[in-house]
């Protein structure tokens, strides 16, 4: 069951779209200079930390963060860590979408041409299973990915539905740790940011 294994969630550094609040899934954009500097702080933070496995989203912003943080040579791409597919809302901010659909929320409304929260939750469950299998003896696994997939993954870790990710916020370049209290899955540390 891998009780004791920790999942370290690392959100990629800042991009132009994360700065503006635009929904970004399939668009493969690089980090900003501030995003690269935040990733350098992650490298300092992780110095001396040993991971049994490191998984990264296939998207450039996550891979770049992972590489700058010092794990690019050991990371394995995991398609399950792709960001939520926002369909027709790709590149738009919530404010822009709400101008057309008052009260719209990625967590509550249909994602036209994209994924449901439940489907993203199924992907998150698969990543959790793979991470636990990669470190069965109370090890540590790092996951470099994106805000919504990591929020959903954390929700699923503690037994909430995928939409429970709405209750969690996650800054760019942040680190969170999913762990255990005895045999119960818990959020041990959340949204640690490095300014």
mmCIF file of N, CA and C in Angstrom, residues 29-122:
data_model
loop_
_atom_site.group_PDB
_atom_site.id
_atom_site.type_symbol
_atom_site.label_atom_id
_atom_site.label_comp_id
_atom_site.label_asym_id
_atom_site.label_seq_id
_atom_site.Cartn_x
_atom_site.Cartn_y
_atom_site.Cartn_z
ATOM 1 N N UNK A 29 3.833 27.152 -23.673
ATOM 2 C CA UNK A 29 4.569 28.405 -23.551
ATOM 3 C C UNK A 29 5.684 28.276 -22.506
ATOM 4 N N UNK A 30 6.731 29.091 -22.653
ATOM 5 C CA UNK A 30 7.873 29.011 -21.745
ATOM 6 C C UNK A 30 7.641 29.795 -20.453
ATOM 7 N N UNK A 31 8.567 29.622 -19.534
ATOM 8 C CA UNK A 31 8.573 30.414 -18.311
ATOM 9 C C UNK A 31 8.984 31.846 -18.624
ATOM 10 N N UNK A 32 8.532 32.773 -17.807
ATOM 11 C CA UNK A 32 9.051 34.137 -17.851
ATOM 12 C C UNK A 32 10.384 34.149 -17.115
ATOM 13 N N UNK A 33 11.065 35.269 -17.146
ATOM 14 C CA UNK A 33 12.321 35.392 -16.388
ATOM 15 C C UNK A 33 12.047 35.186 -14.898
ATOM 16 N N UNK A 34 10.930 35.750 -14.404
ATOM 17 C CA UNK A 34 10.563 35.549 -12.996
ATOM 18 C C UNK A 34 10.297 34.080 -12.712
ATOM 19 N N UNK A 35 9.706 33.374 -13.665
ATOM 20 C CA UNK A 35 9.452 31.942 -13.506
ATOM 21 C C UNK A 35 10.740 31.149 -13.426
ATOM 22 N N UNK A 36 11.720 31.530 -14.229
ATOM 23 C CA UNK A 36 13.025 30.846 -14.179
ATOM 24 C C UNK A 36 13.736 31.125 -12.855
ATOM 25 N N UNK A 37 13.623 32.352 -12.374
ATOM 26 C CA UNK A 37 14.258 32.685 -11.083
ATOM 27 C C UNK A 37 13.604 31.906 -9.942
ATOM 28 N N UNK A 38 12.290 31.734 -10.019
ATOM 29 C CA UNK A 38 11.595 30.950 -8.989
ATOM 30 C C UNK A 38 12.066 29.502 -9.038
ATOM 31 N N UNK A 39 12.273 28.966 -10.236
ATOM 32 C CA UNK A 39 12.765 27.594 -10.375
ATOM 33 C C UNK A 39 14.174 27.460 -9.794
ATOM 34 N N UNK A 40 14.973 28.501 -9.907
ATOM 35 C CA UNK A 40 16.308 28.489 -9.294
ATOM 36 C C UNK A 40 16.200 28.411 -7.770
ATOM 37 N N UNK A 41 15.204 29.080 -7.211
ATOM 38 C CA UNK A 41 14.987 28.998 -5.763
ATOM 39 C C UNK A 41 14.548 27.588 -5.365
ATOM 40 N N UNK A 42 13.796 26.942 -6.246
ATOM 41 C CA UNK A 42 13.418 25.550 -5.997
ATOM 42 C C UNK A 42 14.664 24.668 -5.957
ATOM 43 N N UNK A 43 15.602 24.921 -6.864
ATOM 44 C CA UNK A 43 16.846 24.146 -6.885
ATOM 45 C C UNK A 43 17.554 24.272 -5.536
ATOM 46 N N UNK A 44 17.613 25.492 -5.003
ATOM 47 C CA UNK A 44 18.248 25.694 -3.690
ATOM 48 C C UNK A 44 17.478 24.972 -2.592
ATOM 49 N N UNK A 45 16.146 25.042 -2.667
ATOM 50 C CA UNK A 45 15.300 24.393 -1.660
ATOM 51 C C UNK A 45 15.471 22.874 -1.664
ATOM 52 N N UNK A 46 15.569 22.290 -2.853
ATOM 53 C CA UNK A 46 15.665 20.834 -2.983
ATOM 54 C C UNK A 46 17.080 20.292 -2.785
ATOM 55 N N UNK A 47 18.051 21.154 -2.612
ATOM 56 C CA UNK A 47 19.436 20.690 -2.484
ATOM 57 C C UNK A 47 19.540 19.647 -1.367
ATOM 58 N N UNK A 48 20.047 18.481 -1.720
ATOM 59 C CA UNK A 48 20.197 17.396 -0.749
ATOM 60 C C UNK A 48 18.975 16.501 -0.605
ATOM 61 N N UNK A 49 17.855 16.861 -1.244
ATOM 62 C CA UNK A 49 16.642 16.044 -1.171
ATOM 63 C C UNK A 49 16.740 14.924 -2.194
ATOM 64 N N UNK A 50 16.484 13.715 -1.756
ATOM 65 C CA UNK A 50 16.532 12.536 -2.631
ATOM 66 C C UNK A 50 15.109 12.065 -2.925
ATOM 67 N N UNK A 51 14.828 11.887 -4.196
ATOM 68 C CA UNK A 51 13.524 11.368 -4.627
ATOM 69 C C UNK A 51 13.709 9.986 -5.233
ATOM 70 N N UNK A 52 12.799 9.080 -4.928
ATOM 71 C CA UNK A 52 12.811 7.751 -5.541
ATOM 72 C C UNK A 52 12.423 7.829 -7.010
ATOM 73 N N UNK A 53 11.598 8.815 -7.335
ATOM 74 C CA UNK A 53 11.173 9.019 -8.719
ATOM 75 C C UNK A 53 10.775 10.475 -8.890
ATOM 76 N N UNK A 54 10.949 10.966 -10.118
ATOM 77 C CA UNK A 54 10.520 12.318 -10.478
ATOM 78 C C UNK A 54 9.721 12.198 -11.769
ATOM 79 N N UNK A 55 8.483 12.698 -11.740
ATOM 80 C CA UNK A 55 7.635 12.703 -12.916
ATOM 81 C C UNK A 55 7.344 14.146 -13.309
ATOM 82 N N UNK A 56 7.243 14.393 -14.616
ATOM 83 C CA UNK A 56 6.955 15.735 -15.092
ATOM 84 C C UNK A 56 5.896 15.688 -16.187
ATOM 85 N N UNK A 57 5.116 16.748 -16.253
ATOM 86 C CA UNK A 57 4.197 16.941 -17.367
ATOM 87 C C UNK A 57 5.020 17.074 -18.645
ATOM 88 N N UNK A 58 4.449 16.703 -19.777
ATOM 89 C CA UNK A 58 5.173 16.870 -21.034
ATOM 90 C C UNK A 58 5.254 18.319 -21.524
ATOM 91 N N UNK A 59 4.593 19.235 -20.844
ATOM 92 C CA UNK A 59 4.548 20.617 -21.307
ATOM 93 C C UNK A 59 5.827 21.371 -20.920
ATOM 94 N N UNK A 60 6.230 22.260 -21.811
ATOM 95 C CA UNK A 60 7.498 22.976 -21.679
ATOM 96 C C UNK A 60 7.667 23.664 -20.331
ATOM 97 N N UNK A 61 6.631 24.336 -19.851
ATOM 98 C CA UNK A 61 6.743 25.106 -18.612
ATOM 99 C C UNK A 61 7.056 24.216 -17.407
ATOM 100 N N UNK A 62 6.502 23.001 -17.390
ATOM 101 C CA UNK A 62 6.787 22.064 -16.298
ATOM 102 C C UNK A 62 8.171 21.445 -16.466
ATOM 103 N N UNK A 63 8.510 21.083 -17.687
ATOM 104 C CA UNK A 63 9.820 20.475 -17.964
ATOM 105 C C UNK A 63 10.956 21.467 -17.677
ATOM 106 N N UNK A 64 10.731 22.723 -18.040
ATOM 107 C CA UNK A 64 11.734 23.761 -17.787
ATOM 108 C C UNK A 64 11.930 23.970 -16.285
ATOM 109 N N UNK A 65 10.838 24.014 -15.549
ATOM 110 C CA UNK A 65 10.917 24.161 -14.090
ATOM 111 C C UNK A 65 11.670 22.985 -13.481
ATOM 112 N N UNK A 66 11.336 21.790 -13.919
ATOM 113 C CA UNK A 66 11.975 20.574 -13.417
ATOM 114 C C UNK A 66 13.476 20.590 -13.703
ATOM 115 N N UNK A 67 13.847 20.988 -14.914
ATOM 116 C CA UNK A 67 15.264 21.013 -15.292
ATOM 117 C C UNK A 67 16.044 22.039 -14.475
ATOM 118 N N UNK A 68 15.498 23.240 -14.343
ATOM 119 C CA UNK A 68 16.188 24.285 -13.576
ATOM 120 C C UNK A 68 16.286 23.889 -12.109
ATOM 121 N N UNK A 69 15.256 23.208 -11.604
ATOM 122 C CA UNK A 69 15.262 22.761 -10.204
ATOM 123 C C UNK A 69 16.266 21.645 -9.960
ATOM 124 N N UNK A 70 16.833 21.088 -11.036
ATOM 125 C CA UNK A 70 17.903 20.107 -10.891
ATOM 126 C C UNK A 70 17.540 18.665 -11.149
ATOM 127 N N UNK A 71 16.339 18.415 -11.719
ATOM 128 C CA UNK A 71 15.896 17.037 -11.893
ATOM 129 C C UNK A 71 15.625 16.650 -13.345
ATOM 130 N N UNK A 72 16.016 17.507 -14.267
ATOM 131 C CA UNK A 72 15.754 17.240 -15.678
ATOM 132 C C UNK A 72 16.381 15.961 -16.192
ATOM 133 N N UNK A 73 17.509 15.579 -15.610
ATOM 134 C CA UNK A 73 18.208 14.373 -16.101
ATOM 135 C C UNK A 73 17.622 13.077 -15.553
ATOM 136 N N UNK A 74 16.749 13.145 -14.552
ATOM 137 C CA UNK A 74 16.161 11.923 -13.981
ATOM 138 C C UNK A 74 14.642 11.859 -14.141
ATOM 139 N N UNK A 75 14.045 12.967 -14.553
ATOM 140 C CA UNK A 75 12.574 13.020 -14.644
ATOM 141 C C UNK A 75 12.051 12.188 -15.802
ATOM 142 N N UNK A 76 10.894 11.586 -15.563
ATOM 143 C CA UNK A 76 10.193 10.840 -16.609
ATOM 144 C C UNK A 76 8.897 11.571 -16.932
ATOM 145 N N UNK A 77 8.624 11.714 -18.211
ATOM 146 C CA UNK A 77 7.389 12.370 -18.632
ATOM 147 C C UNK A 77 6.204 11.473 -18.288
ATOM 148 N N UNK A 78 5.182 12.078 -17.707
ATOM 149 C CA UNK A 78 3.953 11.369 -17.352
ATOM 150 C C UNK A 78 2.783 12.148 -17.942
ATOM 151 N N UNK A 79 2.152 11.589 -18.965
ATOM 152 C CA UNK A 79 1.038 12.275 -19.631
ATOM 153 C C UNK A 79 -0.134 12.548 -18.695
ATOM 154 N N UNK A 80 -0.244 11.777 -17.626
ATOM 155 C CA UNK A 80 -1.316 12.006 -16.659
ATOM 156 C C UNK A 80 -1.198 13.342 -15.961
ATOM 157 N N UNK A 81 -0.007 13.949 -16.010
ATOM 158 C CA UNK A 81 0.221 15.238 -15.353
ATOM 159 C C UNK A 81 -0.070 16.435 -16.256
ATOM 160 N N UNK A 82 -0.579 16.174 -17.470
ATOM 161 C CA UNK A 82 -0.981 17.301 -18.318
ATOM 162 C C UNK A 82 -2.040 18.121 -17.591
ATOM 163 N N UNK A 83 -2.056 19.402 -17.903
ATOM 164 C CA UNK A 83 -3.074 20.263 -17.296
ATOM 165 C C UNK A 83 -4.460 19.923 -17.846
ATOM 166 N N UNK A 84 -5.472 20.256 -17.093
ATOM 167 C CA UNK A 84 -6.873 20.122 -17.480
ATOM 168 C C UNK A 84 -7.044 20.712 -18.882
ATOM 169 N N UNK A 85 -7.689 19.996 -19.767
ATOM 170 C CA UNK A 85 -7.957 20.503 -21.126
ATOM 171 C C UNK A 85 -9.167 21.425 -21.038
ATOM 172 N N UNK A 86 -8.919 22.729 -21.264
ATOM 173 C CA UNK A 86 -9.966 23.735 -21.108
ATOM 174 C C UNK A 86 -10.808 23.943 -22.360
ATOM 175 N N UNK A 87 -10.544 23.179 -23.400
ATOM 176 C CA UNK A 87 -11.370 23.268 -24.605
ATOM 177 C C UNK A 87 -11.417 24.675 -25.168
ATOM 178 N N UNK A 88 -12.639 25.176 -25.419
ATOM 179 C CA UNK A 88 -12.800 26.488 -26.050
ATOM 180 C C UNK A 88 -12.368 27.633 -25.137
ATOM 181 N N UNK A 89 -12.114 27.333 -23.870
ATOM 182 C CA UNK A 89 -11.734 28.390 -22.933
ATOM 183 C C UNK A 89 -10.222 28.586 -22.837
ATOM 184 N N UNK A 90 -9.462 27.798 -23.591
ATOM 185 C CA UNK A 90 -8.011 27.918 -23.623
ATOM 186 C C UNK A 90 -7.615 29.356 -23.963
ATOM 187 N N UNK A 91 -6.723 29.914 -23.146
ATOM 188 C CA UNK A 91 -6.207 31.258 -23.399
ATOM 189 C C UNK A 91 -7.078 32.383 -22.882
ATOM 190 N N UNK A 92 -8.236 32.057 -22.326
ATOM 191 C CA UNK A 92 -9.133 33.085 -21.793
ATOM 192 C C UNK A 92 -9.057 33.123 -20.268
ATOM 193 N N UNK A 93 -9.253 34.293 -19.706
ATOM 194 C CA UNK A 93 -9.312 34.422 -18.251
ATOM 195 C C UNK A 93 -10.744 34.149 -17.782
ATOM 196 N N UNK A 94 -10.889 33.857 -16.511
ATOM 197 C CA UNK A 94 -12.231 33.646 -15.954
ATOM 198 C C UNK A 94 -13.087 34.890 -16.156
ATOM 199 N N UNK A 95 -12.496 36.070 -15.978
ATOM 200 C CA UNK A 95 -13.243 37.315 -16.153
ATOM 201 C C UNK A 95 -13.777 37.445 -17.577
ATOM 202 N N UNK A 96 -12.951 37.101 -18.563
ATOM 203 C CA UNK A 96 -13.394 37.161 -19.962
ATOM 204 C C UNK A 96 -14.535 36.183 -20.220
ATOM 205 N N UNK A 97 -14.424 34.991 -19.660
ATOM 206 C CA UNK A 97 -15.475 33.977 -19.864
ATOM 207 C C UNK A 97 -16.764 34.407 -19.169
ATOM 208 N N UNK A 98 -16.626 34.983 -17.970
ATOM 209 C CA UNK A 98 -17.810 35.403 -17.223
ATOM 210 C C UNK A 98 -18.529 36.580 -17.875
ATOM 211 N N UNK A 99 -17.834 37.326 -18.734
ATOM 212 C CA UNK A 99 -18.497 38.405 -19.478
ATOM 213 C C UNK A 99 -19.535 37.816 -20.436
ATOM 214 N N UNK A 100 -19.287 36.578 -20.898
ATOM 215 C CA UNK A 100 -20.215 35.885 -21.785
ATOM 216 C C UNK A 100 -21.154 34.952 -21.024
ATOM 217 N N UNK A 101 -20.625 34.330 -19.948
ATOM 218 C CA UNK A 101 -21.400 33.370 -19.155
ATOM 219 C C UNK A 101 -21.296 33.789 -17.681
ATOM 220 N N UNK A 102 -22.191 34.634 -17.217
ATOM 221 C CA UNK A 102 -22.102 35.117 -15.832
ATOM 222 C C UNK A 102 -22.032 33.966 -14.823
ATOM 223 N N UNK A 103 -21.125 34.109 -13.874
ATOM 224 C CA UNK A 103 -20.983 33.103 -12.828
ATOM 225 C C UNK A 103 -20.201 31.873 -13.229
ATOM 226 N N UNK A 104 -19.658 31.861 -14.459
ATOM 227 C CA UNK A 104 -18.922 30.688 -14.948
ATOM 228 C C UNK A 104 -17.773 30.324 -14.020
ATOM 229 N N UNK A 105 -17.555 29.022 -13.846
ATOM 230 C CA UNK A 105 -16.429 28.501 -13.072
ATOM 231 C C UNK A 105 -15.956 27.213 -13.712
ATOM 232 N N UNK A 106 -14.660 27.068 -13.831
ATOM 233 C CA UNK A 106 -14.092 25.832 -14.374
ATOM 234 C C UNK A 106 -14.537 24.624 -13.547
ATOM 235 N N UNK A 107 -14.821 24.856 -12.277
ATOM 236 C CA UNK A 107 -15.191 23.780 -11.359
ATOM 237 C C UNK A 107 -16.655 23.388 -11.454
ATOM 238 N N UNK A 108 -17.514 24.266 -12.005
ATOM 239 C CA UNK A 108 -18.951 24.012 -11.976
ATOM 240 C C UNK A 108 -19.612 23.890 -13.347
ATOM 241 N N UNK A 109 -19.021 24.509 -14.361
ATOM 242 C CA UNK A 109 -19.664 24.543 -15.671
ATOM 243 C C UNK A 109 -19.074 23.513 -16.623
ATOM 244 N N UNK A 110 -19.838 23.206 -17.667
ATOM 245 C CA UNK A 110 -19.338 22.315 -18.711
ATOM 246 C C UNK A 110 -18.138 22.961 -19.388
ATOM 247 N N UNK A 111 -17.112 22.166 -19.663
ATOM 248 C CA UNK A 111 -15.937 22.647 -20.382
ATOM 249 C C UNK A 111 -16.127 22.226 -21.839
ATOM 250 N N UNK A 112 -16.637 23.130 -22.642
ATOM 251 C CA UNK A 112 -16.970 22.835 -24.034
ATOM 252 C C UNK A 112 -15.694 22.472 -24.797
ATOM 253 N N UNK A 113 -15.696 21.274 -25.388
ATOM 254 C CA UNK A 113 -14.544 20.826 -26.161
ATOM 255 C C UNK A 113 -13.357 20.389 -25.324
ATOM 256 N N UNK A 114 -13.536 20.294 -24.016
ATOM 257 C CA UNK A 114 -12.436 19.915 -23.134
ATOM 258 C C UNK A 114 -12.794 18.749 -22.227
ATOM 259 N N UNK A 115 -12.137 18.687 -21.084
ATOM 260 C CA UNK A 115 -12.329 17.571 -20.144
ATOM 261 C C UNK A 115 -13.280 17.943 -19.013
ATOM 262 N N UNK A 116 -13.936 16.950 -18.472
ATOM 263 C CA UNK A 116 -14.700 17.143 -17.240
ATOM 264 C C UNK A 116 -13.736 17.049 -16.058
ATOM 265 N N UNK A 117 -14.133 17.610 -14.939
ATOM 266 C CA UNK A 117 -13.323 17.501 -13.720
ATOM 267 C C UNK A 117 -13.134 16.039 -13.355
ATOM 268 N N UNK A 118 -14.169 15.235 -13.567
ATOM 269 C CA UNK A 118 -14.096 13.821 -13.216
ATOM 270 C C UNK A 118 -13.036 13.091 -14.045
ATOM 271 N N UNK A 119 -12.933 13.446 -15.312
ATOM 272 C CA UNK A 119 -11.915 12.812 -16.155
ATOM 273 C C UNK A 119 -10.516 13.199 -15.680
ATOM 274 N N UNK A 120 -10.328 14.459 -15.324
ATOM 275 C CA UNK A 120 -9.022 14.890 -14.799
ATOM 276 C C UNK A 120 -8.743 14.145 -13.488
ATOM 277 N N UNK A 121 -9.782 13.925 -12.686
ATOM 278 C CA UNK A 121 -9.633 13.163 -11.450
ATOM 279 C C UNK A 121 -9.187 11.737 -11.701
ATOM 280 N N UNK A 122 -9.704 11.127 -12.766
ATOM 281 C CA UNK A 122 -9.273 9.768 -13.119
ATOM 282 C C UNK A 122 -7.800 9.754 -13.508
#
